[in-house]
Structures are given as C-alpha cells and as structure tokens.
C-alpha cells in the first residue's frame, strides 16, 4: 500500500509550529506546467503557485531551499533564480546554469537574514540572460517544484554553527588545475565554528562552478573525506555539495571547503559575486 | 536538517553504473542505497537524495523515487535527467515532506528509465572521481 505522501496543490501554507520547517510550497499540478519569463530584468515565475508563506522567526534568519526542473529557451544563455517579495528582490539573482536547452533539475540553497517580524510571502523569480527566456517546469511526470523555508536559531530552528557567503562586487573567479591532493578554495569561505560535544555536523557548500570540480571539507591541512566529484561534464551550473560529519573533535575550529579537478583537461572554476550570486559554506549541528 | 534520522554516503570501487533492467517503472537501485529510520512523533519526514545520474541517449529520460517493499512512496517519483553529457552531474533533490508516518521505515532508492539500459546512476569511490550516493532522512 502506498505510504501517505505530501503532494499539495495551490496556495502555500505555514508549516506546523515547533518544527524548523516554517514554510513549504510543494507545487505539483496533475499535468505538466511550464512557467517562462522573457524579461531580462527578471520577474515572478508564478506569483500564486510558486510562492511560499511563513512567519519570520525571532532570529530574522531563514534558510531557503528551492528545488525543481529548469531550462532555457536557446542554447548558450544562462538562467538565474531569486526570491521576490511584492515587487522587490529579497536577494540578488543567483545564476543556476548556462548551456543547452535540455532541462536540468537544480537546487538553490540560500541564507536570508534581517527579516522583519511578521508574515512574509516569497515568490520565485526567474531571470534569463536574453529574451529567449528561462523556464521552470513541474507537475505530471516531472514532479514538484519545492520551496522550503527553515527557521535558523531558536528552540525549534536549525542550529547554525557558522556560515559565510562570499559575494564580491565585481565578481571574482577561483580556479584549480591540479588533481589530488585537495587545496583550500579561498580564505573568504573559511568558517570559524565550535563543534558541539556530539562531534556531529552537516556541511553545505554551494557555488556556481564550471568544468569538473570535486569538493571536500578541510580542517587545517587535512581533508575530512575524499572529495566528491560534482560533475563529469564541463557545464557551468550551480552545484550543491553536502556531507554529514560525525566523530569531529569538540571545540573551536575552522572548517573550510577544499577542492581539486576531478577529471578532464580544463581547470575547474568557481564564479561568485555580482551576476553569479554568492559562494556559501554553512556548518550546521545535527541531532541524531 | 536538525534531527537526522538516518543517512548514507556510499561510493563503490570499482565504479558501478546502475541501470534499470526494464523500462517505465521504478526499480530498486541496490540494497545498500536505502534509509532505515523511525519517524518522529510529528510523523513528518523530509528526504534529501544526491546522486549522479545520466543517460547515454539524448532523448532518454530518468526518474528517481523511493520504494518501501515493492510500493512506491506517494509523491517521491521525480524527473531527474534527460540527454547525454550535459546531464552527467550530481543532482540534489528534496523529497516530501512526507506526513502521517509511524513505525520503523526502510525506504529504498529507486530509478526508472524510459528505455532499458540507457539511464544510469553512478557510484564511484575512486580517489579522482569519488561519487557517493547520498541519502538523508530528516525529522521535522
């Protein structure tokens, strides 16, 4: 017998209290729908169905996850996502991918801070680099477009040990040409944190990357695990690295993302800053 | 992402590409690619899956899902990949939240292709291209 699921249609609803998940919109219509924006300044994808409502936590800090299928109207243009509230950008557009017209499942994980008290509704924004347009697709066989809002801090919120978002203006590019061993990506991405007595943490590293990087988490000059190859093609796209860590030594430390070139002849690249969005590194405590 | 109920991060050595034997239906990928967990009192769970999947033919499409025994978890089947080359990348998908759950659960990663032998999930533990299959169950 199928297990009771979570498919919802229509308006977003605040999640139950005493959970870190304070807002969710899992838009999954019965038939496939495509939402397209051709305005190169960016616009709402669907202000009704691709919008998530929540009440701001006391910390004013949330962690947002957007997950769904995206594509562009012609080869070679790029696509960016953000969140919008009314007619304002909650944060600048973050580049998602550049390439061919085949759809890709993509994720954007983003910290939002300084949120005022009270109710908010964040809408998905799409921005194509040309008027050929950028789209998201959901429903039917494709599955949902998911918008999740987690409270950070407080009694029920996610426990953030430390994070950094490096978003320079003008944008900058990091590169690595060598294979193993891994090296630090950049000191601006280091996170000073205190590992709890449980010795457990979860790391997230997000960046707009090109070619074939492999990512790990480093402590001093040691890799905490063998780097994960993020892609075996040379496509520019936002990549989402994560690892559950256990057995860490409790106490103050600095964790940092590291990398090498997993394969191929081209340097692995990260672009971050204006026009691309931040590279971010987050360290979370997890209870288990 | 606060209460971790279960997680795996498994890379294979040598590299293994898993492909459904048939077409048009979810099939278990491997017995090791599964989460066993007990939902919290709220009965609400979020599953995060990260896999490298790809197709060898441009027109082919791949889906992932979760199965318990032979049953597909409602709302877990999602489109993941289409086309050769450009799709050979690690993909993260957030499944759920699933609600109304109770008792011990073993949910297995499943994969579906619209043509047998043309869609793949890669698992690799080679030092130069370590590609683990990652699954996490978070209580909410």
Coordinates of N, CA and C in Angstrom, one line a residue, chain A residues 96-275:
Chain A
X96 N 22.0 29.9 -12.1 CA 21.7 28.5 -11.9 C 22.4 27.6 -12.9
X97 N 22.3 27.9 -14.2 CA 23.1 27.2 -15.2 C 23.2 28.0 -16.5
X98 N 24.1 27.5 -17.3 CA 24.2 28.0 -18.7 C 24.5 26.9 -19.6
X99 N 23.8 26.8 -20.7 CA 24.1 25.7 -21.6 C 23.0 25.4 -22.5
X100 N 22.8 24.2 -22.8 CA 21.8 23.8 -23.8 C 20.4 23.9 -23.3
X101 N 19.5 23.4 -24.2 CA 18.1 23.6 -23.8 C 17.5 22.4 -23.1
X102 N 18.3 21.3 -22.9 CA 17.8 20.2 -22.1 C 17.5 20.7 -20.7
X103 N 16.4 20.2 -20.2 CA 16.0 20.6 -18.8 C 17.0 19.9 -17.8
X104 N 17.2 20.6 -16.7 CA 18.0 20.1 -15.6 C 17.3 20.3 -14.3
X105 N 17.5 19.3 -13.4 CA 17.0 19.5 -12.0 C 18.0 20.3 -11.2
X106 N 17.6 21.4 -10.6 CA 18.5 22.3 -9.9 C 18.1 22.6 -8.5
X107 N 19.0 23.0 -7.7 CA 18.7 23.4 -6.3 C 19.4 24.7 -6.0
X108 N 18.7 25.6 -5.4 CA 19.4 26.8 -4.8 C 19.1 26.8 -3.3
X109 N 20.2 26.8 -2.5 CA 20.1 26.9 -1.1 C 20.7 28.3 -0.7
X110 N 19.9 29.0 0.1 CA 20.3 30.4 0.4 C 19.9 30.9 1.8
X111 N 20.8 31.5 2.4 CA 20.5 32.2 3.7 C 19.8 33.5 3.4
X112 N 18.8 33.8 4.2 CA 18.2 35.2 4.1 C 18.2 35.7 5.6
X113 N 18.7 36.8 5.8 CA 18.9 37.4 7.2 C 18.2 38.8 7.2
X114 N 18.0 39.2 8.5 CA 17.4 40.6 8.6 C 16.0 40.7 8.3
X115 N 15.3 39.6 8.4 CA 13.8 39.5 8.0 C 13.0 40.2 9.2
X116 N 12.2 41.1 8.8 CA 11.3 41.8 9.8 C 10.3 40.8 10.4
X117 N 9.9 41.1 11.6 CA 8.9 40.3 12.2 C 7.6 40.3 11.4
X118 N 6.8 39.2 11.6 CA 5.5 39.1 10.9 C 5.5 38.1 9.7
X119 N 4.4 38.2 9.0 CA 4.2 37.3 7.9 C 4.9 37.8 6.6
X120 N 5.4 36.8 5.8 CA 6.0 37.1 4.6 C 5.6 36.1 3.5
X121 N 5.6 36.5 2.3 CA 5.4 35.6 1.2 C 6.5 35.9 0.1
X122 N 7.3 34.9 -0.1 CA 8.4 34.9 -1.0 C 8.0 34.2 -2.3
X123 N 8.2 34.9 -3.5 CA 7.9 34.3 -4.8 C 9.2 34.0 -5.5
X124 N 9.1 32.9 -6.3 CA 10.2 32.6 -7.1 C 10.4 33.6 -8.3
X125 N 11.6 34.1 -8.4 CA 11.9 35.0 -9.5 C 12.8 34.3 -10.5
X126 N 12.5 34.5 -11.8 CA 13.3 33.9 -12.9 C 13.9 35.1 -13.7
X127 N 15.2 34.9 -14.1 CA 15.8 35.9 -14.9 C 16.6 35.2 -16.0
X128 N 16.3 35.4 -17.3 CA 17.1 34.9 -18.4 C 18.1 35.9 -18.8
X129 N 19.2 35.5 -19.5 CA 20.2 36.4 -19.9 C 19.8 37.0 -21.3
X130 N 18.8 36.5 -22.0 CA 18.3 37.1 -23.2 C 16.8 36.9 -23.2
X131 N 16.1 37.5 -24.2 CA 14.7 37.4 -24.2 C 14.2 36.1 -24.8
X132 N 15.2 35.2 -25.1 CA 14.8 33.8 -25.5 C 14.1 33.1 -24.3
X133 N 14.3 33.6 -23.1 CA 13.5 33.2 -21.9 C 14.1 32.1 -21.1
X134 N 13.7 32.0 -19.9 CA 14.1 31.0 -18.9 C 12.8 30.4 -18.3
X135 N 12.8 29.1 -18.0 CA 11.6 28.4 -17.6 C 11.9 27.5 -16.4
X136 N 10.8 27.2 -15.7 CA 10.8 26.1 -14.8 C 9.6 25.2 -15.1
X137 N 9.7 24.0 -14.8 CA 8.7 23.0 -15.2 C 8.3 22.1 -14.0
X138 N 7.1 21.8 -13.9 CA 6.7 21.0 -12.7 C 5.3 20.3 -13.0
X139 N 5.0 19.3 -12.2 CA 3.7 18.6 -12.3 C 3.8 17.4 -13.2
X140 N 2.8 16.6 -13.2 CA 2.7 15.4 -14.0 C 3.9 14.5 -13.7
X141 N 4.6 14.0 -14.8 CA 5.7 13.1 -14.6 C 7.0 13.9 -14.1
X142 N 7.0 15.2 -14.2 CA 8.2 15.9 -13.8 C 8.3 15.9 -12.3
X143 N 7.2 16.0 -11.5 CA 7.2 16.1 -10.1 C 7.2 17.6 -9.7
X144 N 7.3 17.8 -8.4 CA 7.0 19.1 -7.9 C 8.2 20.1 -8.1
X145 N 7.8 21.4 -8.0 CA 8.8 22.4 -7.7 C 8.6 22.7 -6.2
X146 N 9.7 22.6 -5.4 CA 9.6 22.7 -4.0 C 10.3 24.0 -3.5
X147 N 9.6 24.6 -2.6 CA 10.1 25.8 -1.9 C 10.0 25.6 -0.4
X148 N 11.1 25.5 0.2 CA 11.1 25.2 1.7 C 11.8 26.3 2.4
X149 N 11.2 26.7 3.5 CA 11.8 27.7 4.4 C 12.0 27.2 5.8
X150 N 13.3 27.2 6.2 CA 13.6 26.7 7.5 C 14.0 27.9 8.4
X151 N 13.5 27.9 9.7 CA 13.9 28.8 10.7 C 15.4 28.5 11.1
X152 N 16.2 29.5 11.3 CA 17.5 29.3 11.8 C 17.6 29.9 13.2
X153 N 18.0 29.1 14.2 CA 18.1 29.6 15.5 C 16.7 29.4 16.3
X154 N 16.8 29.6 17.6 CA 15.6 29.5 18.4 C 15.4 28.0 18.8
X155 N 14.4 27.8 19.6 CA 14.2 26.5 20.2 C 14.0 25.4 19.2
X156 N 13.3 25.7 18.0 CA 13.0 24.7 17.1 C 13.7 24.8 15.8
X157 N 14.5 25.9 15.6 CA 15.1 26.2 14.3 C 16.4 25.4 14.1
X158 N 16.9 25.5 12.9 CA 18.1 24.8 12.6 C 19.2 25.4 13.4
X159 N 20.2 24.6 13.8 CA 21.3 25.0 14.6 C 22.5 25.3 13.8
X160 N 22.7 26.6 13.6 CA 23.8 27.0 12.7 C 25.1 27.3 13.5
X161 N 26.1 26.5 13.2 CA 27.4 26.7 13.9 C 28.2 27.8 13.3
X162 N 28.0 28.0 12.0 CA 28.7 29.1 11.3 C 28.5 29.1 9.8
X163 N 28.6 30.2 9.2 CA 28.5 30.2 7.8 C 29.1 31.5 7.2
X164 N 29.4 31.4 5.9 CA 29.9 32.5 5.2 C 29.3 32.5 3.8
X165 N 28.9 33.7 3.3 CA 28.5 33.9 1.9 C 29.5 34.9 1.3
X166 N 30.3 34.5 0.3 CA 31.2 35.4 -0.3 C 30.7 35.8 -1.7
X167 N 30.4 37.1 -1.7 CA 29.6 37.7 -2.8 C 30.2 39.0 -3.3
X168 N 31.5 39.0 -3.8 CA 32.1 40.3 -4.1 C 31.6 41.0 -5.3
X169 N 31.8 42.3 -5.3 CA 31.4 43.1 -6.4 C 32.6 44.0 -6.8
X170 N 33.2 43.8 -8.0 CA 32.7 42.9 -9.1 C 33.0 41.4 -8.7
X171 N 32.4 40.6 -9.5 CA 32.5 39.1 -9.3 C 34.0 38.7 -9.5
X172 N 34.3 37.6 -8.8 CA 35.7 37.0 -9.0 C 35.6 35.6 -9.3
X173 N 36.7 35.0 -9.8 CA 36.8 33.6 -10.2 C 37.9 32.9 -9.5
X174 N 37.6 31.8 -9.0 CA 38.7 30.9 -8.4 C 38.9 29.7 -9.4
X175 N 40.1 29.2 -9.4 CA 40.3 28.1 -10.3 C 41.3 27.1 -9.7
X176 N 41.2 25.9 -10.1 CA 42.2 24.8 -9.6 C 42.5 24.0 -10.8
X177 N 43.8 23.7 -11.0 CA 44.2 22.9 -12.2 C 44.6 21.5 -11.8
X178 N 45.0 21.3 -10.6 CA 45.5 20.0 -10.2 C 44.5 19.0 -9.7
X179 N 44.9 17.8 -9.8 CA 44.1 16.7 -9.2 C 44.6 16.6 -7.8
X180 N 44.2 15.4 -7.1 CA 44.6 15.3 -5.7 C 46.0 15.6 -5.4
X181 N 46.4 16.1 -4.2 CA 45.5 16.4 -3.1 C 44.7 17.7 -3.3
X182 N 43.7 17.7 -2.4 CA 42.8 18.9 -2.5 C 43.5 20.1 -1.8
X183 N 43.1 21.3 -2.2 CA 43.6 22.5 -1.6 C 42.4 23.4 -1.2
X184 N 42.7 24.4 -0.3 CA 41.6 25.3 0.1 C 41.1 26.1 -1.1
X185 N 39.8 26.4 -1.1 CA 39.3 27.2 -2.3 C 39.7 28.6 -2.1
X186 N 39.4 29.2 -1.0 CA 39.7 30.6 -0.7 C 39.4 30.9 0.7
X187 N 40.3 31.8 1.4 CA 40.1 32.0 2.8 C 38.8 32.8 3.1
X188 N 38.2 33.4 2.1 CA 36.9 34.1 2.4 C 35.8 33.1 2.6
X189 N 36.0 31.8 2.3 CA 35.0 30.8 2.5 C 35.2 30.0 3.8
X190 N 36.2 30.4 4.6 CA 36.5 29.6 5.8 C 35.4 30.0 6.9
X191 N 35.1 29.0 7.7 CA 34.1 29.2 8.7 C 34.7 28.8 10.1
X192 N 34.8 29.8 11.0 CA 35.2 29.5 12.4 C 33.9 29.1 13.1
X193 N 34.0 28.0 13.8 CA 32.9 27.4 14.5 C 33.3 26.6 15.7
X194 N 32.3 26.3 16.5 CA 32.6 25.4 17.6 C 31.8 24.1 17.5
X195 N 32.6 23.0 17.3 CA 32.0 21.7 17.2 C 31.4 21.3 18.5
X196 N 30.1 20.9 18.5 CA 29.4 20.5 19.8 C 30.0 19.2 20.3
X197 N 29.6 18.9 21.6 CA 30.1 17.7 22.2 C 29.7 16.4 21.5
X198 N 28.7 16.5 20.7 CA 28.3 15.3 20.0 C 29.3 15.0 18.9
X199 N 30.1 15.9 18.5 CA 31.0 15.7 17.4 C 30.4 15.6 16.0
X200 N 29.1 16.1 15.9 CA 28.4 15.9 14.7 C 28.1 17.3 14.0
X201 N 28.2 17.3 12.7 CA 27.9 18.5 11.9 C 27.5 18.1 10.5
X202 N 26.8 19.0 9.9 CA 26.4 18.9 8.5 C 27.0 20.1 7.8
X203 N 27.7 19.9 6.6 CA 28.2 21.0 5.9 C 27.5 21.1 4.5
X204 N 27.2 22.3 4.1 CA 26.7 22.6 2.8 C 27.7 23.6 2.1
X205 N 28.0 23.3 0.9 CA 28.8 24.2 0.1 C 28.1 24.4 -1.2
X206 N 27.9 25.7 -1.6 CA 27.1 26.0 -2.8 C 27.9 27.0 -3.6
X207 N 28.0 26.8 -4.9 CA 28.7 27.7 -5.7 C 28.3 27.5 -7.2
X208 N 28.6 28.5 -8.0 CA 28.4 28.4 -9.4 C 29.7 27.9 -10.0
X209 N 29.8 26.7 -10.5 CA 31.0 26.1 -10.9 C 31.0 25.7 -12.4
X210 N 32.2 25.6 -12.9 CA 32.3 25.2 -14.3 C 33.4 24.1 -14.4
X211 N 33.2 23.2 -15.4 CA 34.1 22.1 -15.6 C 33.9 21.0 -14.5
X212 N 35.0 20.5 -14.0 CA 34.8 19.2 -13.2 C 35.4 19.3 -11.8
X213 N 34.8 20.1 -10.9 CA 35.4 20.2 -9.6 C 35.0 19.0 -8.7
X214 N 35.8 18.7 -7.7 CA 35.4 17.8 -6.6 C 35.7 18.5 -5.3
X215 N 34.7 18.4 -4.4 CA 34.7 19.2 -3.2 C 34.8 18.3 -2.0
X216 N 35.5 18.9 -1.0 CA 35.6 18.3 0.3 C 35.5 19.3 1.4
X217 N 35.6 18.9 2.6 CA 35.7 19.9 3.8 C 37.0 19.6 4.4
X218 N 37.8 20.7 4.7 CA 39.1 20.6 5.2 C 39.2 21.2 6.6
X219 N 40.1 20.7 7.4 CA 40.3 21.2 8.7 C 41.9 21.3 8.8
X220 N 42.4 22.5 8.9 CA 43.8 22.7 8.8 C 44.3 22.2 7.4
X221 N 45.2 21.3 7.4 CA 45.6 20.8 6.0 C 45.1 19.4 5.7
X222 N 44.1 19.0 6.5 CA 43.5 17.6 6.2 C 42.2 17.7 5.6
X223 N 41.9 16.7 4.7 CA 40.6 16.5 4.1 C 39.8 15.7 5.1
X224 N 38.6 16.0 5.4 CA 37.8 15.2 6.3 C 37.2 14.0 5.6
X225 N 37.1 14.0 4.2 CA 36.7 12.9 3.5 C 37.2 13.1 2.0
X226 N 37.2 12.0 1.3 CA 37.6 12.0 -0.1 C 36.7 13.0 -0.9
X227 N 37.2 13.9 -1.6 CA 36.4 14.9 -2.3 C 35.3 14.2 -3.2
X228 N 34.2 14.8 -3.3 CA 33.1 14.3 -4.2 C 33.2 15.0 -5.5
X229 N 33.2 14.2 -6.6 CA 33.1 14.8 -7.9 C 31.7 15.3 -8.1
X230 N 31.6 16.6 -8.6 CA 30.3 17.2 -8.7 C 29.7 17.0 -10.1
X231 N 30.5 16.9 -11.1 CA 30.0 16.6 -12.4 C 31.2 16.1 -13.3
X232 N 30.8 15.3 -14.3 CA 31.8 14.8 -15.2 C 31.6 15.3 -16.6
X233 N 31.1 16.6 -16.6 CA 30.9 17.3 -17.9 C 31.4 18.7 -17.6
X234 N 31.6 19.5 -18.6 CA 32.1 20.9 -18.5 C 31.0 21.9 -18.4
X235 N 29.9 21.6 -17.9 CA 28.8 22.5 -17.9 C 28.9 23.5 -16.8
X236 N 28.7 24.8 -17.0 CA 28.6 25.8 -15.9 C 27.2 25.7 -15.2
X237 N 27.3 25.5 -13.9 CA 26.0 25.3 -13.2 C 26.2 25.5 -11.7
X238 N 25.2 25.8 -11.0 CA 25.2 25.8 -9.5 C 25.3 24.4 -9.0
X239 N 26.3 24.2 -8.1 CA 26.4 22.9 -7.5 C 26.2 22.9 -6.0
X240 N 25.7 21.8 -5.5 CA 25.3 21.7 -4.1 C 26.0 20.6 -3.5
X241 N 27.0 20.9 -2.7 CA 27.8 19.8 -2.0 C 27.3 19.7 -0.6
X242 N 27.3 18.5 -0.1 CA 26.9 18.4 1.3 C 27.6 17.1 1.9
X243 N 27.7 17.1 3.2 CA 28.2 15.9 3.8 C 27.9 15.9 5.3
X244 N 27.3 14.8 5.8 CA 27.1 14.6 7.2 C 28.4 14.1 7.8
X245 N 28.8 14.8 8.9 CA 30.1 14.6 9.5 C 29.8 14.1 10.9
X246 N 30.6 13.1 11.3 CA 30.5 12.6 12.7 C 31.9 12.4 13.2
X247 N 32.1 12.3 14.5 CA 33.4 12.0 15.1 C 34.4 13.1 15.0
X248 N 33.8 14.4 14.9 CA 34.7 15.5 15.0 C 35.1 15.8 16.4
X249 N 36.2 16.4 16.6 CA 36.7 16.8 17.9 C 35.9 18.0 18.4
X250 N 35.2 17.9 19.5 CA 34.5 19.1 20.0 C 35.4 20.2 20.3
X251 N 34.9 21.4 20.1 CA 35.7 22.6 20.4 C 35.8 23.6 19.2
X252 N 36.5 24.6 19.5 CA 36.6 25.7 18.5 C 37.6 25.2 17.3
X253 N 37.2 25.5 16.1 CA 38.0 25.1 15.0 C 37.6 25.9 13.8
X254 N 38.3 25.7 12.7 CA 37.9 26.4 11.4 C 37.7 25.3 10.4
X255 N 36.5 25.3 9.8 CA 36.3 24.3 8.7 C 36.3 25.2 7.4
X256 N 36.7 24.5 6.3 CA 36.8 25.3 5.0 C 36.5 24.3 3.9
X257 N 35.9 24.8 2.8 CA 35.8 24.0 1.6 C 37.1 23.8 0.9
X258 N 37.3 22.6 0.4 CA 38.5 22.4 -0.4 C 38.1 21.7 -1.7
X259 N 39.1 21.7 -2.7 CA 38.7 21.1 -4.0 C 39.9 20.7 -4.8
X260 N 39.7 19.9 -5.8 CA 40.6 19.6 -6.9 C 39.9 19.4 -8.1
X261 N 40.6 19.2 -9.2 CA 39.9 19.0 -10.5 C 39.8 17.4 -10.6
X262 N 38.5 17.0 -10.7 CA 38.2 15.6 -10.7 C 38.6 14.9 -11.9
X263 N 38.5 15.5 -13.1 CA 38.9 14.9 -14.3 C 38.9 16.0 -15.4
X264 N 39.2 15.5 -16.6 CA 39.2 16.5 -17.7 C 40.4 17.3 -17.8
X265 N 40.5 18.1 -18.9 CA 41.8 18.8 -19.2 C 41.6 20.3 -18.7
X266 N 40.4 20.7 -18.4 CA 40.2 22.2 -18.2 C 40.2 22.4 -16.7
X267 N 40.7 23.6 -16.3 CA 40.7 24.0 -14.9 C 39.3 24.0 -14.4
X268 N 39.1 23.5 -13.2 CA 37.8 23.7 -12.5 C 37.6 25.1 -12.0
X269 N 36.5 25.7 -12.2 CA 36.3 27.1 -11.9 C 35.1 27.3 -10.9
X270 N 35.2 28.4 -10.1 CA 34.0 28.9 -9.4 C 33.9 30.4 -9.7
X271 N 32.8 30.8 -10.0 CA 32.5 32.2 -10.2 C 31.5 32.7 -9.1
X272 N 31.9 33.7 -8.4 CA 31.0 34.2 -7.4 C 31.0 35.7 -7.3
X273 N 29.9 36.3 -6.9 CA 29.8 37.7 -6.8 C 28.7 38.2 -7.7
X274 N 28.7 39.5 -8.0 CA 27.7 40.2 -8.7 C 27.4 39.5 -10.1
X275 N 26.2 39.1 -10.3 CA 25.9 38.4 -11.6 C 25.8 36.9 -11.5

